[in-house]
XYZ file of C-alpha atoms in Angstrom:
473
model
C -13.269 26.171 25.445
C -12.361 22.760 26.820
C -9.951 22.313 23.903
C -8.162 25.585 24.695
C -7.877 24.997 28.436
C -6.949 21.334 28.099
C -4.196 21.909 25.546
C -2.680 24.771 27.564
C -2.767 22.719 30.789
C -0.864 19.912 29.074
C 1.640 22.359 27.567
C 2.340 24.114 30.874
C 2.461 20.886 32.863
C 5.153 19.365 30.661
C 7.111 22.615 30.289
C 7.111 23.639 33.959
C 6.918 20.438 36.021
C 10.451 19.175 35.616
C 9.858 16.185 37.886
C 7.760 14.460 35.199
C 9.937 11.501 34.131
C 11.770 11.857 30.813
C 9.722 14.763 29.419
C 9.504 17.281 32.271
C 10.877 20.688 31.269
C 11.298 19.741 27.606
C 9.784 22.596 25.585
C 9.685 20.549 22.387
C 7.648 17.804 24.023
C 5.463 20.445 25.688
C 4.568 21.986 22.317
C 3.841 18.574 20.810
C 1.802 17.594 23.872
C -0.262 20.782 23.702
C -1.007 20.222 20.034
C -1.871 16.567 20.578
C -4.212 17.483 23.431
C -6.016 20.012 21.220
C -6.384 17.385 18.510
C -7.702 14.670 20.847
C -10.089 16.912 22.778
C -11.593 18.305 19.571
C -12.050 14.839 18.073
C -9.901 15.497 15.017
C -9.775 12.674 12.494
C -6.386 10.949 11.981
C -5.930 12.494 8.526
C -6.532 15.921 10.057
C -3.389 15.456 12.170
C -1.357 15.289 8.972
C -3.147 18.259 7.431
C -2.669 20.300 10.627
C 1.046 19.514 10.643
C 1.445 20.507 6.989
C -0.525 23.734 7.546
C 1.509 24.599 10.633
C 4.845 23.996 8.941
C 3.630 25.943 5.917
C 2.796 28.894 8.196
C 6.309 28.919 9.643
C 8.130 27.658 6.536
C 9.954 30.888 5.765
C 10.886 31.375 9.442
C 12.355 27.869 9.543
C 14.138 28.478 6.234
C 15.593 31.702 7.633
C 16.990 29.814 10.608
C 18.539 27.017 8.550
C 20.070 29.001 5.706
C 20.888 31.943 7.971
C 22.938 29.727 10.258
C 24.837 28.171 7.352
C 25.524 31.650 5.986
C 26.697 32.884 9.390
C 29.135 29.968 9.626
C 30.616 30.949 6.247
C 31.120 34.479 7.578
C 32.999 33.204 10.602
C 35.240 31.090 8.356
C 36.119 33.893 5.908
C 36.738 36.258 8.808
C 33.867 38.714 8.329
C 33.077 38.738 12.050
C 36.738 39.172 12.965
C 37.040 42.012 10.439
C 33.958 43.658 11.918
C 35.297 43.373 15.466
C 38.704 44.759 14.433
C 37.070 47.653 12.576
C 34.909 48.536 15.566
C 37.830 48.268 18.008
C 39.777 50.766 15.916
C 36.720 52.982 15.463
C 35.748 53.065 19.131
C 39.285 53.052 20.493
C 41.064 50.761 22.934
C 39.363 52.059 26.084
C 37.094 49.773 28.147
C 34.047 51.694 26.957
C 35.223 51.382 23.378
C 35.536 47.617 23.810
C 32.019 47.406 25.259
C 30.585 49.393 22.348
C 32.470 47.264 19.807
C 31.297 44.068 21.527
C 27.650 45.111 21.476
C 27.711 46.098 17.820
C 29.526 42.893 16.799
C 27.133 40.677 18.777
C 24.153 42.538 17.345
C 25.475 42.024 13.835
C 26.159 38.335 14.508
C 22.709 37.884 16.023
C 21.090 39.633 13.071
C 22.798 37.165 10.718
C 22.067 34.076 12.793
C 18.611 35.172 13.919
C 19.163 33.328 17.196
C 20.510 34.710 20.484
C 22.004 31.432 21.712
C 23.827 30.817 18.443
C 25.199 34.377 18.393
C 26.372 34.141 21.990
C 28.057 30.808 21.299
C 29.697 31.765 18.000
C 30.853 35.291 18.900
C 30.612 35.511 22.690
C 33.686 33.436 23.443
C 35.794 35.767 21.264
C 35.294 38.717 23.621
C 35.172 37.130 27.071
C 38.912 37.374 27.808
C 39.139 40.914 26.413
C 36.308 42.065 28.665
C 37.781 40.262 31.663
C 41.140 42.005 31.117
C 39.274 45.312 31.529
C 38.372 44.193 35.087
C 34.719 43.712 34.154
C 33.071 41.176 36.475
C 31.968 37.801 35.066
C 28.294 38.509 35.780
C 28.623 41.829 33.929
C 30.320 40.096 30.998
C 27.390 37.687 30.958
C 24.942 40.577 30.812
C 26.814 42.240 27.920
C 26.871 39.032 25.860
C 23.249 38.197 26.735
C 21.959 41.616 25.715
C 24.136 41.897 22.615
C 23.111 38.488 21.309
C 19.437 38.998 22.217
C 19.316 42.405 20.542
C 20.895 40.878 17.460
C 18.273 38.137 17.330
C 15.557 40.805 16.959
C 17.531 42.917 14.488
C 16.754 42.235 10.799
C 17.603 40.931 8.259
C 17.330 37.498 9.944
C 15.037 38.049 12.904
C 13.183 34.993 14.139
C 10.965 36.939 16.520
C 9.946 39.543 13.924
C 9.318 37.143 11.060
C 7.555 34.642 13.312
C 5.168 37.371 14.507
C 4.535 38.574 10.946
C 3.861 34.986 9.876
C 1.439 34.291 12.738
C -0.379 37.581 12.161
C -0.324 36.889 8.401
C 0.921 40.347 7.470
C 3.606 41.802 5.200
C 6.926 41.563 7.100
C 8.589 44.512 5.350
C 7.041 47.350 7.437
C 7.535 45.250 10.575
C 11.191 44.918 9.632
C 11.618 48.656 9.085
C 10.197 49.430 12.523
C 12.521 46.841 14.041
C 15.620 48.475 12.567
C 14.704 51.645 14.473
C 13.562 50.126 17.775
C 16.478 47.698 18.047
C 19.042 50.369 17.163
C 17.710 52.490 20.026
C 17.844 49.410 22.256
C 21.502 48.815 21.339
C 22.405 52.424 22.169
C 20.614 52.171 25.522
C 22.363 48.871 26.298
C 25.789 50.360 25.501
C 25.177 53.415 27.665
C 23.776 51.248 30.432
C 26.873 49.016 30.386
C 29.284 51.953 30.591
C 28.686 51.958 34.353
C 30.758 48.766 34.550
C 33.914 50.743 33.654
C 33.945 54.176 35.271
C 36.519 56.702 34.137
C 38.674 58.003 37.009
C 38.492 61.755 37.517
C 41.263 63.844 39.166
C 40.223 67.313 40.346
C 42.271 70.230 39.005
C 43.468 68.609 35.790
C 43.645 70.601 32.572
C 40.267 70.637 30.794
C 42.046 69.910 27.507
C 43.468 66.681 28.920
C 41.664 63.394 28.637
C 42.321 60.234 30.636
C 43.845 57.395 28.681
C 42.889 53.870 29.915
C 46.572 52.923 30.074
C 46.967 55.240 33.058
C 48.066 58.687 31.844
C 46.537 61.938 30.666
C 46.770 62.956 27.038
C 46.680 66.456 25.620
C 44.579 67.643 22.692
C 47.664 67.380 20.429
C 48.221 63.772 21.449
C 44.542 63.080 20.890
C 44.855 64.467 17.340
C 47.821 62.188 16.712
C 45.811 59.216 17.990
C 43.037 60.166 15.599
C 45.449 60.135 12.654
C 46.744 56.742 13.741
C 43.204 55.420 13.929
C 42.429 56.581 10.390
C 45.628 54.956 9.151
C 44.698 51.681 10.856
C 41.215 51.755 9.311
C 42.704 52.251 5.848
C 45.123 49.367 6.359
C 42.346 47.087 7.619
C 40.195 48.054 4.644
C 42.950 47.242 2.146
C 43.785 43.908 3.735
C 40.327 42.606 4.687
C 37.791 44.238 2.361
C 37.133 41.012 0.470
C 35.803 39.277 3.588
C 32.894 41.744 3.668
C 31.676 41.070 0.099
C 29.050 38.390 0.967
C 27.674 40.546 3.777
C 27.491 43.539 1.434
C 25.581 41.436 -1.113
C 23.064 40.372 1.544
C 22.611 43.875 2.949
C 22.100 45.445 -0.496
C 19.474 42.890 -1.563
C 17.574 43.112 1.736
C 17.651 46.912 1.942
C 16.445 47.213 -1.658
C 13.460 45.033 -0.748
C 12.582 46.382 2.706
C 13.617 49.985 2.179
C 12.749 50.681 -1.463
C 10.306 47.874 -2.192
C 12.514 46.635 -5.043
C 12.607 42.844 -5.280
C 15.666 42.026 -7.378
C 14.556 38.404 -7.831
C 11.307 39.509 -9.467
C 13.382 41.208 -12.187
C 15.488 38.187 -13.154
C 13.989 36.017 -15.927
C 13.616 32.418 -14.828
C 13.948 33.240 -11.125
C 10.659 35.132 -11.222
C 8.844 32.120 -12.681
C 10.573 29.739 -10.259
C 9.578 31.741 -7.184
C 6.015 32.096 -8.499
C 5.801 28.293 -8.787
C 7.343 27.702 -5.335
C 4.812 30.080 -3.784
C 2.055 27.721 -4.926
C 3.603 24.711 -3.172
C 3.019 24.347 0.607
C 6.177 24.490 2.742
C 8.395 24.944 -0.339
C 7.028 28.501 -0.476
C 9.278 29.280 2.472
C 12.292 29.127 0.179
C 10.748 31.757 -2.109
C 10.749 34.374 0.649
C 12.992 37.250 -0.590
C 15.221 37.386 2.513
C 15.762 33.613 2.381
C 16.757 33.885 -1.275
C 19.082 36.783 -0.462
C 20.787 34.647 2.194
C 21.162 31.763 -0.249
C 22.764 34.098 -2.813
C 25.147 35.535 -0.198
C 26.049 31.980 0.882
C 26.823 30.996 -2.710
C 29.097 34.048 -2.961
C 30.821 32.949 0.257
C 31.678 29.570 -1.292
C 33.951 31.350 -3.758
C 36.297 31.915 -0.802
C 38.909 29.210 -0.347
C 38.381 28.887 3.433
C 34.760 27.935 2.830
C 35.171 26.056 -0.438
C 37.798 23.627 0.835
C 35.501 22.349 3.631
C 31.953 22.680 2.270
C 30.387 19.816 4.226
C 32.010 20.897 7.488
C 30.701 24.428 6.970
C 27.144 23.263 6.314
C 27.291 20.739 9.161
C 28.477 23.339 11.695
C 25.820 25.792 10.554
C 23.078 23.206 10.975
C 24.453 22.179 14.344
C 24.306 25.764 15.623
C 20.605 26.017 14.874
C 19.317 22.467 15.358
C 17.640 23.204 18.700
C 15.894 26.285 17.327
C 14.586 24.471 14.251
C 13.365 21.567 16.394
C 11.374 23.995 18.557
C 9.983 25.702 15.447
C 8.794 22.384 13.968
C 7.078 21.456 17.243
C 5.564 24.943 17.390
C 4.275 24.441 13.844
C 2.441 21.282 14.938
C 0.866 23.162 17.857
C -0.232 26.052 15.606
C -1.715 23.680 13.038
C -3.687 21.831 15.710
C -4.897 25.079 17.284
C -6.420 26.172 13.980
C -7.618 22.741 12.818
C -9.323 22.022 16.170
C -11.176 25.344 16.097
C -9.496 26.583 19.292
C -8.497 29.921 17.719
C -12.008 30.541 16.393
C -13.483 29.707 19.797
C -11.354 32.241 21.658
C -11.888 34.894 18.969
C -15.677 34.457 19.156
C -15.710 34.701 22.943
C -13.530 37.823 23.023
C -14.881 39.681 20.014
C -16.538 42.286 22.261
C -13.479 42.811 24.470
C -11.832 46.227 24.084
C -8.544 46.251 22.195
C -6.723 47.801 25.155
C -7.812 44.927 27.380
C -6.579 42.325 24.902
C -3.306 44.239 24.478
C -2.619 44.227 28.215
C -3.645 40.587 28.638
C -1.503 39.562 25.648
C 1.498 41.435 27.046
C 1.142 39.761 30.435
C 0.675 36.347 28.818
C 3.778 36.773 26.627
C 5.804 37.955 29.637
C 4.744 35.019 31.799
C 5.242 32.444 29.060
C 8.595 33.871 28.002
C 9.736 34.112 31.606
C 8.693 30.595 32.612
C 9.529 28.713 29.412
C 12.504 30.809 28.284
C 11.503 30.701 24.623
C 10.057 33.514 22.529
C 9.026 30.993 19.877
C 6.837 29.063 22.318
C 5.406 32.253 23.833
C 4.394 33.679 20.457
C 3.082 30.320 19.226
C 0.638 30.118 22.131
C -0.459 33.762 22.404
C -0.386 35.348 18.931
C -2.855 33.032 17.115
C -5.495 33.792 19.782
C -4.781 37.489 20.336
C -4.113 38.664 16.785
C -7.658 38.238 15.361
C -9.152 39.972 18.412
C -6.766 42.908 18.164
C -7.435 43.242 14.436
C -11.201 43.280 15.093
C -10.565 46.051 17.625
C -8.890 48.120 14.905
C -5.217 47.507 15.689
C -3.042 47.554 12.572
C -1.531 44.084 11.793
C 1.935 45.651 11.439
C 1.682 47.080 14.948
C 0.507 43.722 16.272
C 3.518 41.965 14.755
C 5.970 44.604 16.019
C 4.472 44.630 19.505
C 4.220 40.864 19.912
C 7.716 40.193 18.587
C 9.356 42.782 20.848
C 7.520 41.664 23.972
C 8.214 37.964 23.394
C 11.865 38.465 22.463
C 12.573 40.433 25.636
C 10.375 38.302 27.920
C 12.585 35.255 27.334
C 15.347 37.094 29.216
C 13.219 37.803 32.291
C 14.210 35.981 35.496
C 14.110 33.265 36.643
C 14.172 31.017 33.528
C 16.075 32.700 30.712
C 17.428 29.906 28.532
C 19.888 32.177 26.736
C 21.201 33.507 30.052
C 21.975 29.981 31.266
C 23.876 29.214 28.066
C 25.818 32.489 28.280
C 26.670 31.962 31.952
C 27.915 28.476 31.185
C 30.101 29.883 28.420
C 31.527 32.683 30.562
C 31.970 30.439 33.580
C 33.819 27.748 31.610
C 36.084 30.308 29.919
C 36.998 32.189 33.100
C 36.834 29.099 35.328
C 34.333 30.640 37.727
C 30.659 30.397 38.607
C 28.318 32.958 37.057
C 24.816 33.415 38.478
C 22.321 33.492 35.558
C 19.596 35.146 37.641
C 21.920 38.074 38.429
C 22.711 38.366 34.728
C 19.000 38.508 33.916
C 18.427 41.138 36.608
C 21.216 43.300 35.165
C 19.553 42.988 31.752
C 16.114 43.867 33.165
C 16.078 47.604 32.188
C 16.637 46.747 28.529
C 14.060 43.960 28.680
C 11.489 46.371 30.125
C 12.237 48.893 27.357
C 11.140 46.385 24.718
C 8.127 45.184 26.717
C 6.823 48.729 27.269
C 7.554 49.604 23.644
C 5.707 46.511 22.434
C 2.681 47.321 24.603
C 2.595 50.862 23.198
C 2.492 49.471 19.651
C -0.510 47.328 20.635
C -2.292 50.155 22.439
C -1.675 52.881 19.892
C -2.251 50.698 16.831
């Protein structure tokens, strides 16, 4: 038990005591320090350090590959205009009202986050595109921050590229496909709740005694049912025009979606049916770390990226595209590599087995509650779902499985709790990035704690939902 306590003390000390010279508050150093402490306290041999690192990276290989190739792919989509096409389509679909803009913003950010798999990257890449539009609707800067924070965070949980979901499935060592299917449903509900919740930022004025067939137009006048019908026809015409002019920009995304849905929805792995590719993936699955590239979603992203390079805007600057994609995700990958070292040392030092043996008689409900609280505290204090899951899931998962909780439910519950806990006040890393972005764009100061408080109802939805998955598993 000394190994467990000692490694966690080192991790928390470095992560939370920012006054420690040079390393205080650095989550990457904290993860490395926790792993090193576990290794030293358990008396691991020098060669075991290397083996632990390889095992840890191998465990997270496909999650890391998702981040790297997903970010490169997302950058190609920005360059060919897929995100702009999506935003334009949604603006036409939802209308030009403030509420329509909010709905379009949420859906676009969720889509961007689902492609990038990272909330900070989604907020940075897409968030700045909507800040001025939201501000023109008289939405306050702190409210704009909340919309971007929630949209990007929801997208980071939404498959096909969901770091939180795939990380949980990897740590639990379970098939990610059913976890992914549950996430489509839970995150979609979360997006709808977030949109409805944000509608309070733009209230529609009501004038007593007006004709029930009239509807207020955001430009300041009332429109009749006939005018509304005309607007509907105009909207359809605009959608057709947009489709004719911009359909090509959606081809890579369509390729990705089709491949992923065939695998997760119908269980049909297209790569297993292609001669040569089937043998290649079978070989890669036998090689540590390289097996991460053989993960079906990673391969689907690579294929969609290759398709994107047929577009001139991507093809003429290939190195710049790859470089920007890697830059967007470098911090996330660095944290994942440090987390991999910590995970490897936890297992190699016997820390996971020690905790599992001590808690094997603890009721599953007790472990579920304790795990939820631990994920909330870690996510809240460190501001990273990756770090929170890395510390909690390896210890809690075996105990929950022994108590009869289904591994799929464990992965769903842990991923949802951790992903939402990182937005809890006072230390939400994504919120600070978003507030900096909004503040710099609008030349004002935006309080990140207020943004996190506004996002609290949605965060609690995912935490309660995650706990229910653990309790009812």
